[in-house]
Structure formats: structure tokens, C-alpha cells
Short mmCIF file of C-alpha atoms and ligand atoms in Angstrom, two decimals:
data_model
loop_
_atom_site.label_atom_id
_atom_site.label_comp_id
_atom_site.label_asym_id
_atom_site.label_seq_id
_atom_site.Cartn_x
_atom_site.Cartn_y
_atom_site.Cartn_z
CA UNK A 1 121.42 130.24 91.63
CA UNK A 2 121.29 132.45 88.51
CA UNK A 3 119.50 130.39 85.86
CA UNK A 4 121.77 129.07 82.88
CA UNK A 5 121.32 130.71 79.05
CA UNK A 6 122.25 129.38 76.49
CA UNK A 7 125.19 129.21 74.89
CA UNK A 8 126.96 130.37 78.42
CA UNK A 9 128.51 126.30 77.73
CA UNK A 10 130.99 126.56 81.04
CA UNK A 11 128.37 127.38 82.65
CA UNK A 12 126.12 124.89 81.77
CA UNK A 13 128.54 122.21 82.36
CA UNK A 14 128.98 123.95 85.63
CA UNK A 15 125.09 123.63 86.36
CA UNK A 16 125.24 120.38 85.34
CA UNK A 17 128.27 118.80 86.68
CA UNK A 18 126.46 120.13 90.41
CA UNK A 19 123.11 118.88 89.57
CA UNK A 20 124.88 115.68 89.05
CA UNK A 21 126.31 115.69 92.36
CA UNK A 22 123.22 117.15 94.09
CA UNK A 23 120.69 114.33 92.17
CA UNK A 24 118.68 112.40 95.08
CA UNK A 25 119.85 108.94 94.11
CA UNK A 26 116.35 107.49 94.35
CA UNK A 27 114.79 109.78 91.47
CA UNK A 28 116.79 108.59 88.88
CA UNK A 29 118.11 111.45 86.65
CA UNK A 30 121.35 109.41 85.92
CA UNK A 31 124.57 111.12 84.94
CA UNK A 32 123.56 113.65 83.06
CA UNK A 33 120.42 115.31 84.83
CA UNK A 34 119.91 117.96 82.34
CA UNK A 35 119.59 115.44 79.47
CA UNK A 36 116.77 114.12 81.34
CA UNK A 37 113.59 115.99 79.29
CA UNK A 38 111.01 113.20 79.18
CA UNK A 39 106.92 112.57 79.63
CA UNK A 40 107.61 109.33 80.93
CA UNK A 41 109.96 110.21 83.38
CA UNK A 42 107.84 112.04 86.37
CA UNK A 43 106.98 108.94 87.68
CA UNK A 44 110.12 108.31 88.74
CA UNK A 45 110.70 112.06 90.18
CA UNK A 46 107.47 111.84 92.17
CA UNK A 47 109.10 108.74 93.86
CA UNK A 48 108.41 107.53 97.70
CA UNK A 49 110.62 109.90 99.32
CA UNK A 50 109.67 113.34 97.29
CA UNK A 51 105.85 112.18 98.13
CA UNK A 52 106.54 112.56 101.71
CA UNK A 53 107.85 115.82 101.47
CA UNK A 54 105.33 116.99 99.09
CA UNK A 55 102.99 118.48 101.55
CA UNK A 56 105.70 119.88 103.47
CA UNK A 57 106.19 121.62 100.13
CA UNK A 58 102.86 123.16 99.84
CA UNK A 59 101.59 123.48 103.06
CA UNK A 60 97.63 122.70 102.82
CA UNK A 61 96.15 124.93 104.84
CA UNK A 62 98.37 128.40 103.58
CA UNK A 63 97.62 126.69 99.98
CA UNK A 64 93.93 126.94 101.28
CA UNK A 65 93.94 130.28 102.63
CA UNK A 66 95.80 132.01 99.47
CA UNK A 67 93.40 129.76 96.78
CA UNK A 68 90.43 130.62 98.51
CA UNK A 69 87.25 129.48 96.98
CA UNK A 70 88.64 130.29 93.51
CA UNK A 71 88.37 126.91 91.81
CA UNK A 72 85.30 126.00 93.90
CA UNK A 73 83.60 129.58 93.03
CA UNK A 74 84.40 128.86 89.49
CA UNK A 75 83.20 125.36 88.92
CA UNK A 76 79.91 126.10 90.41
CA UNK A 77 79.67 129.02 88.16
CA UNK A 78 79.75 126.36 85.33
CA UNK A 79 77.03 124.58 87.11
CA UNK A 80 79.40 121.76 87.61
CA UNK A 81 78.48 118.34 89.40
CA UNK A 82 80.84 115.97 88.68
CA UNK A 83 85.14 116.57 88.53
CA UNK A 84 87.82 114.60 87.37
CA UNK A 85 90.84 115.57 89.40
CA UNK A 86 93.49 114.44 86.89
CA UNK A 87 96.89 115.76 88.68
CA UNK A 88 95.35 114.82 91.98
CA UNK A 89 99.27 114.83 93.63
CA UNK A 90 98.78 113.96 97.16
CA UNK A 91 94.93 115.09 97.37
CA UNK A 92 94.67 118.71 97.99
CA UNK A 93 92.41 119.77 95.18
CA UNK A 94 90.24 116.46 95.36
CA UNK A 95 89.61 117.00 98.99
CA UNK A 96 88.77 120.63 98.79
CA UNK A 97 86.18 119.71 96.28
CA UNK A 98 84.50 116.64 97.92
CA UNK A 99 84.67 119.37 100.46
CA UNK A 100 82.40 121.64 98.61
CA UNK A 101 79.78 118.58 96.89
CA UNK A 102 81.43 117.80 93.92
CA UNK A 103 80.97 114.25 92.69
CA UNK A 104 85.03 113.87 92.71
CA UNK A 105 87.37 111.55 90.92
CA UNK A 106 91.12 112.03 91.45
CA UNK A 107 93.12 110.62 88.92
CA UNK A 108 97.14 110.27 89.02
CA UNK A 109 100.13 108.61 86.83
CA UNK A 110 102.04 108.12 90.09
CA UNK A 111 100.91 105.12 91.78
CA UNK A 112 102.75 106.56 95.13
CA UNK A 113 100.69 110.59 94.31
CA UNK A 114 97.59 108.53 94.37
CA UNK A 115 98.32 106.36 97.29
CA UNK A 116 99.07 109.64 99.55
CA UNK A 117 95.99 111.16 98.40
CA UNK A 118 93.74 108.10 99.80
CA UNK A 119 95.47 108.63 102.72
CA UNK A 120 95.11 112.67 103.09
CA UNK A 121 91.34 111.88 102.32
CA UNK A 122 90.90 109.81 105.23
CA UNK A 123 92.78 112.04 107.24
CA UNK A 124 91.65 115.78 105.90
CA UNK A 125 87.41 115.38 106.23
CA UNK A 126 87.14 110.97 106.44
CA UNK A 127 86.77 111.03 102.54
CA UNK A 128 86.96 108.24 100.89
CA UNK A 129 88.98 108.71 97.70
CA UNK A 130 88.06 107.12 94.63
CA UNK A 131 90.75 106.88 92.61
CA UNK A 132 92.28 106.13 89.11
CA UNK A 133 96.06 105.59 88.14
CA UNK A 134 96.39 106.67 84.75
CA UNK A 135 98.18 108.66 82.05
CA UNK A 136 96.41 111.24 80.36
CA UNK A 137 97.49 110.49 77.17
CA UNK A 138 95.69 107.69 77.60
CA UNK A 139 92.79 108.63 79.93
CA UNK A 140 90.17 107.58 77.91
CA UNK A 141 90.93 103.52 78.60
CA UNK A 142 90.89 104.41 81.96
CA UNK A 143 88.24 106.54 83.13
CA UNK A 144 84.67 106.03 82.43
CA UNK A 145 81.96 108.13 81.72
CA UNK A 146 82.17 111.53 80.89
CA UNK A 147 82.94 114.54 83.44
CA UNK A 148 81.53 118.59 83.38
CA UNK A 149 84.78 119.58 84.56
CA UNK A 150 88.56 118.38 84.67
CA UNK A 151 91.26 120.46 87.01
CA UNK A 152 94.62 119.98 85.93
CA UNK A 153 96.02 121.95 88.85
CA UNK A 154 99.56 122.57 90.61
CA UNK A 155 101.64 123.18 87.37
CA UNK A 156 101.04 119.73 86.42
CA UNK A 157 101.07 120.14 82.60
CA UNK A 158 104.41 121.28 82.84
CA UNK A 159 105.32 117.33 82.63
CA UNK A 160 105.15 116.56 79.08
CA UNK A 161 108.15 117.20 77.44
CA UNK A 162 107.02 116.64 73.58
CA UNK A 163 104.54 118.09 71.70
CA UNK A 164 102.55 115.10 70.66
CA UNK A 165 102.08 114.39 74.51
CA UNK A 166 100.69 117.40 75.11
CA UNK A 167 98.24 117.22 72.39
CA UNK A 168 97.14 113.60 73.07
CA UNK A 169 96.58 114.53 76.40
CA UNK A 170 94.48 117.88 75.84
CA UNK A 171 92.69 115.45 73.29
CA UNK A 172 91.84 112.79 75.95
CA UNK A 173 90.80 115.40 78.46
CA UNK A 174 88.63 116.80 76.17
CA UNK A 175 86.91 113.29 75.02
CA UNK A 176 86.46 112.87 78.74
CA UNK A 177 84.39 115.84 79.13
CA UNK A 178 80.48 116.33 78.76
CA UNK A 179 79.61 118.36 75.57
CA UNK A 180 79.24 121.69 77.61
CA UNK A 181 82.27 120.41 79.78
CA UNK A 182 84.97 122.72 80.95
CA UNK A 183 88.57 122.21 82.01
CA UNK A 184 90.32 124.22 84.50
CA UNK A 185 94.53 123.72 83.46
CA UNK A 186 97.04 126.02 85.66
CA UNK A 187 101.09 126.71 84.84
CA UNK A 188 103.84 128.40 86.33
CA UNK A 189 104.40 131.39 84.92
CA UNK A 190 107.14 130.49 82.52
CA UNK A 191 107.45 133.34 80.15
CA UNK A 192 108.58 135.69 83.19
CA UNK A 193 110.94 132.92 83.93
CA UNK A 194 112.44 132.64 80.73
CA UNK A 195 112.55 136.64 79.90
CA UNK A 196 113.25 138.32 82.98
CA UNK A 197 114.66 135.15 85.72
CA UNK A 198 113.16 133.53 88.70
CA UNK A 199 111.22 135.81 91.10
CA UNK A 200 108.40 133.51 92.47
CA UNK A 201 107.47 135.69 95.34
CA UNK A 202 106.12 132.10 96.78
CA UNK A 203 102.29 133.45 97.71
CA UNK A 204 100.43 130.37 95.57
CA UNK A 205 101.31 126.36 95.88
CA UNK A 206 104.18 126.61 97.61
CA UNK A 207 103.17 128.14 100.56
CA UNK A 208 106.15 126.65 102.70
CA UNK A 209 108.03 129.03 103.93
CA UNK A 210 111.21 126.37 105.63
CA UNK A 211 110.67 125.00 101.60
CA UNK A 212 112.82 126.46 99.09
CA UNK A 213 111.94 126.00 95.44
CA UNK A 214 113.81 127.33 93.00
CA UNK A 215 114.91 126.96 89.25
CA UNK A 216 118.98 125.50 88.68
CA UNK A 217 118.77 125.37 84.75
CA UNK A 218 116.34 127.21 82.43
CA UNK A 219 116.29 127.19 78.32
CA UNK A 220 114.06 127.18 76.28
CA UNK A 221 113.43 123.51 76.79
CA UNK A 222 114.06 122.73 80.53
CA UNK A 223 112.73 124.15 83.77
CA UNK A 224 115.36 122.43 86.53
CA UNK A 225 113.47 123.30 89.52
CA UNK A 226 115.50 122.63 92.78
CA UNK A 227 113.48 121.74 95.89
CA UNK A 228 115.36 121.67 99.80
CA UNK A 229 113.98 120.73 102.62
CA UNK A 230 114.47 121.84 106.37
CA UNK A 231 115.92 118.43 106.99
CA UNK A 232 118.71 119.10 104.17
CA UNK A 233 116.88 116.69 101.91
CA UNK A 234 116.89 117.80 98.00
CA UNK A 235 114.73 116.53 95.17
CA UNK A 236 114.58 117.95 91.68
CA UNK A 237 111.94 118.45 88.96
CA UNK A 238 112.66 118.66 85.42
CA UNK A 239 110.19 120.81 83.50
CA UNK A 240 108.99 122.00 80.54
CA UNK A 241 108.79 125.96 80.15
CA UNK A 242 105.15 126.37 78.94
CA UNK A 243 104.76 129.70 77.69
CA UNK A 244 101.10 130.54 78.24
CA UNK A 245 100.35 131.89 74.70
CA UNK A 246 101.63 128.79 73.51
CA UNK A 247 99.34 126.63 75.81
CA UNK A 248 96.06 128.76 74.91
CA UNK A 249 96.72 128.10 71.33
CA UNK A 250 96.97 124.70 72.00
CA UNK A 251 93.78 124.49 74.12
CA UNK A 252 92.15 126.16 70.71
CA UNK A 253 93.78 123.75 68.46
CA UNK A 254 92.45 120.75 70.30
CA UNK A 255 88.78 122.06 69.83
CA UNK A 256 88.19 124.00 73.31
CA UNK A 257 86.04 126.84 72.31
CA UNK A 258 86.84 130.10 74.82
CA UNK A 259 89.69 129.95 76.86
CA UNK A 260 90.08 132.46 80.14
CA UNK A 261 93.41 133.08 81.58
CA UNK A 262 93.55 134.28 85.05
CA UNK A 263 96.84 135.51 86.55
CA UNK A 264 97.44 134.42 90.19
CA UNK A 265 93.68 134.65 90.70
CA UNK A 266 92.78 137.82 89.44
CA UNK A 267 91.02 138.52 85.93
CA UNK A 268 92.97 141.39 85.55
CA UNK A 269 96.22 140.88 86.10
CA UNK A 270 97.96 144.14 84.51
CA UNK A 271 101.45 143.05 82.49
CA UNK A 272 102.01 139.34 81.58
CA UNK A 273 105.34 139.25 83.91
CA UNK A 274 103.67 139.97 86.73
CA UNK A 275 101.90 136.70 87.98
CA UNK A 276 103.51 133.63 89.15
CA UNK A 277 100.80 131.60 87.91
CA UNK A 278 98.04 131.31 85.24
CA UNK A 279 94.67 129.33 85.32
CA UNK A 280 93.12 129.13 81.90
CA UNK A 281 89.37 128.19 81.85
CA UNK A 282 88.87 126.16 78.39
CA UNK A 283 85.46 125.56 77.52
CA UNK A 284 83.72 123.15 75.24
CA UNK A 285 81.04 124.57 74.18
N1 LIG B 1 97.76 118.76 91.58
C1 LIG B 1 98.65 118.39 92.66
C2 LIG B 1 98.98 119.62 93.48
O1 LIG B 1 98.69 120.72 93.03
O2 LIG B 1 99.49 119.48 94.58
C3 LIG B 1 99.90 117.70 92.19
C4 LIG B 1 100.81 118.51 91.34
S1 LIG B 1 102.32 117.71 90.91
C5 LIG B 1 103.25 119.13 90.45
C6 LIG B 1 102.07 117.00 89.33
C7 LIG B 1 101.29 115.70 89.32
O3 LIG B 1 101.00 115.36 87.97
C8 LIG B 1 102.04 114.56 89.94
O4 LIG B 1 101.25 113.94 90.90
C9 LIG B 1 102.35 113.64 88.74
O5 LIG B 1 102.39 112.29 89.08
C10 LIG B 1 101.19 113.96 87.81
N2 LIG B 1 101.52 113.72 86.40
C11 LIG B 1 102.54 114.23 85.68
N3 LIG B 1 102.50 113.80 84.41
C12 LIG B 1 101.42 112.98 84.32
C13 LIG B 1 100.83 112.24 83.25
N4 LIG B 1 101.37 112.21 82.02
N5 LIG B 1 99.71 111.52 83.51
C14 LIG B 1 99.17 111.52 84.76
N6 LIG B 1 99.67 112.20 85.81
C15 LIG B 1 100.79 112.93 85.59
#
């Protein structure tokens, strides 16, 4: 599906009237999906069913092939010992860096996310998890002590739908970090989304191929992402369209120091369309 622009109304209502329809009744979007634009509300969209299929979704070991040692390369080039994990999702990143020696700690808002990463622990290496439900806007309360790096991974950010969230939370995860600490925060690459339409060419995260994922609604407030399963099952995300220049100036205006962007990987990544996804490296000092 084409995405939606705005002020193309019949269209919208069209959008909306089969996003109704399509809504898996246990995430809760209620009758009018697209009004759905809320922090609080992944909690609800990462529920017990879309958990399951998650790792159908991304498919650990093509997500492991295509990352590489990227994130692992890069926190030991910080001299990094100890991680806090804070989208941990179902486990992927946590595991892959208990893998490599990193003094983990994989931190979730979803009480189900977290509960399927124990599991994948056990499962992927006989690691056992440790593990902290929280919010990041208010990390702080939560976690204790003070990390050299945070990973924010997966197009997690993407979450918070309001402003203030996004600061608080940048805030917290810098308050959680040493005073050389460094935080590792990845998004989809919205601003190709928004300009030029969809055309994920699915290499990075969602590495399953039977998996389609793909935007129903775009403005300039609201990523719809659309996500169908072999079995016929369908689960949505609403997002919010980071743009990355807008994210690095927020990562400045919280206090990080140097921020990195990386496109799908690679340090140079020619035109700003071309990636599907940025990593920006924030550092404190
Ligand atoms: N990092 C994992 C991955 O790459 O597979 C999971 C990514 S998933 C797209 C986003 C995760 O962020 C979910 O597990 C969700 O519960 C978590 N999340 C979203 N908003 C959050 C918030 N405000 N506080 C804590 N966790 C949050």
C-alpha cells in the first residue's frame, strides 16, 4: 500500500476505515487506529501474541549475519565493560553481547519483551538474563549504578510520540551513563520514508523473508507499520517518524558531546536516502 499524505482526506479515511478492520483485537488500537499516537501505548502493541511472532520477524541468525560484529566492534572500541540493553525486545542484542564479555543488563517496558528475552537467553548460549522492567523516562528509579554504554537498538526510539518523552528519556539515559559513557541509539530511516515512500530493501532487522513489514499510513506524525505473518496473522505498530537530523540535535541538546551517524553500517554512506537505517554513536565526554 501507497503511504497516505496529507490532506489526500478520502484517502485517509480509506487507510483508516481498513486499519480498523485489519486491527488484531488483542493490541488495542480501538476504533480509530490512526488516532492512536501515544508513549504509553507500546506496551499494549508488544502484547503476548506479537511477542511470539517477533523473532519470526527478525530472524536471529540472518539479523546476526547482516549486523556482524558492528555493535560488538564498536563498544570495545570505547573500551566498554559494562551495557545496559534498554530496548532489549526479545533478547537478541543482550545475548550477542553476553556473547562477546560484556557485563550485560537488558532492560524493557514490556513485561512480556522481557519475559521472552529470559527465555531466548536460556535457550541461545544458557545465559542467564538479568533483567529490569522499566520505562526510560524513568530509568533512573530503576536501574542502579551507572553503565559505559547503553544500546537503544531495533528502531526502538521510534516509540515516544511527544517531545518531552523523548527528552526525559535521552536525559535518563544519559544520567545512567559513566562520565566517559557512550550510547549507541539506531532508527529507521524515516526521512527517506517521508520524502521519497517506503523502499526498505529488508537487508537489516527484519531479516524474514515469509515476514512482510511495511508502512499503511505515514505523515508527518505517524509511521503505521503493517506486519503479516506466514500464518495470515497481522499486528501493527504505530510510530513516530524520527527524522535523523532532528534526533542528533536532540542527542546535542541533552548534553551528549559528539554524535556519529552510521548509515546501515557503513561510515560513509553516500546520500541521506539511501540507508534503511542509522546508528548514531553519542558520546559523553
Ligand atoms: N531491541 C529489540 C530488537 O531490536 O529486536 C526490540 C526492538 S522493539 C522494536 C522496541 C522495544 O522497545 C520493545 O521491546 C518495547 O517494549 C520497548 N519500548 C518501547 N518504548 C519503551 C519505553 N518508553 N520504555 C522502555 N521500553 C520501551
Amino acid at each position: 500500500m501507497q503511504e497516505s499524505t496529507a490532506g489526500t482526506t478520502d484517502a485517509q479515511a480509506e487507510v483508516a476505515e481498513k486499519s480498523r478492520a485489519d486491527a488484531h483485537p488483542d493490541q488495542a488500537f480501538g476504533s480509530d487506529p490512526l488516532a492512536v499516537r501515544e508513549s504509553d501505548h507500546y506496551a499494549e502493541e508488544y502484547n503476548e501474541g506479537f511477542v511470539d511472532k517477533w523473532d519470526e520477524l527478525i530472524d536471529w541468525r540472518g539479523r546476526y549475519e547482516s549486523e556482524g560484529s558492528f555493535f560488538v566492534d564498536l563498544l570495545r572500541k570505547h573500551g566498554v565493560e559494562s551495557v545496559l540493553d534498554a530496548a532489549a525486545g526479545t533478547g537478541f542484542h543482550s545475548v550477542r553481547m553476553l556473547e562477546a564479555g560484556f557485563d550485560t543488563t537488558s532492560v524493557d517496558g514490556a513485561a512480556e519483551m522481557l519475559a521472552k528475552a529470559f527465555e531466548n537467553g536460556k535457550q541461545y548460549g544458557d545465559y542467564v538474563l538479568k533483567v529490569v522492567h522499566s520505562d526510560w523516562r524513568w530509568l533512573s528509579k530503576d536501574v542502579k549504578g551507572k553503565y559505559d554504554a547503553i544500546v537503544c537498538l531495533g528502531n526502538s526510539f521510534t516509540h515516544l510520540f511527544d517531545e518531552n518523552d523523548r527528552r526525559k528519556a535521552l536525559a535518563e539515559f544519559y544520567s545512567v551513563l559513566k562520565h566517559d559513557g557512550i550510547l549507541i541509539i539506531d532508527q529507521r530511516n524515516y526521512d527517506s520514508i517521508l520524502d521519497d515512500g517506503f523502499s526498505s530493501k529488508h537487508t537489516y532487522y527484519y531479516c524474514g523473508d515469509q515476514v512482510s513489514a511495511e508502512p499503511e499510513y505515514v505523515d508527518d506524525g505517524l509511521a503505521r507499520f503493517r506486519y503479516e505473518f506466514p500464518d495470515g496473522s497481522l499486528y501493527h505498530l504505530n510510530m513516530f517518524p524520527l527524522r535523523k537530523n532532528y534526533l542528533r540535535r536532540l542527542l546535542r541538546e541533552v548534553g551528549f558531546q559528539q554524535i556519529d551517524t552510521y548509515g546501515d553500517f557503513q561510515e560513509a554512506y553516500g546520500s541521506d536516502n539511501a540507508p534503511d537505517f542509522f546508528v548514531h554513536v553519542a558520546t559523553k565526554a
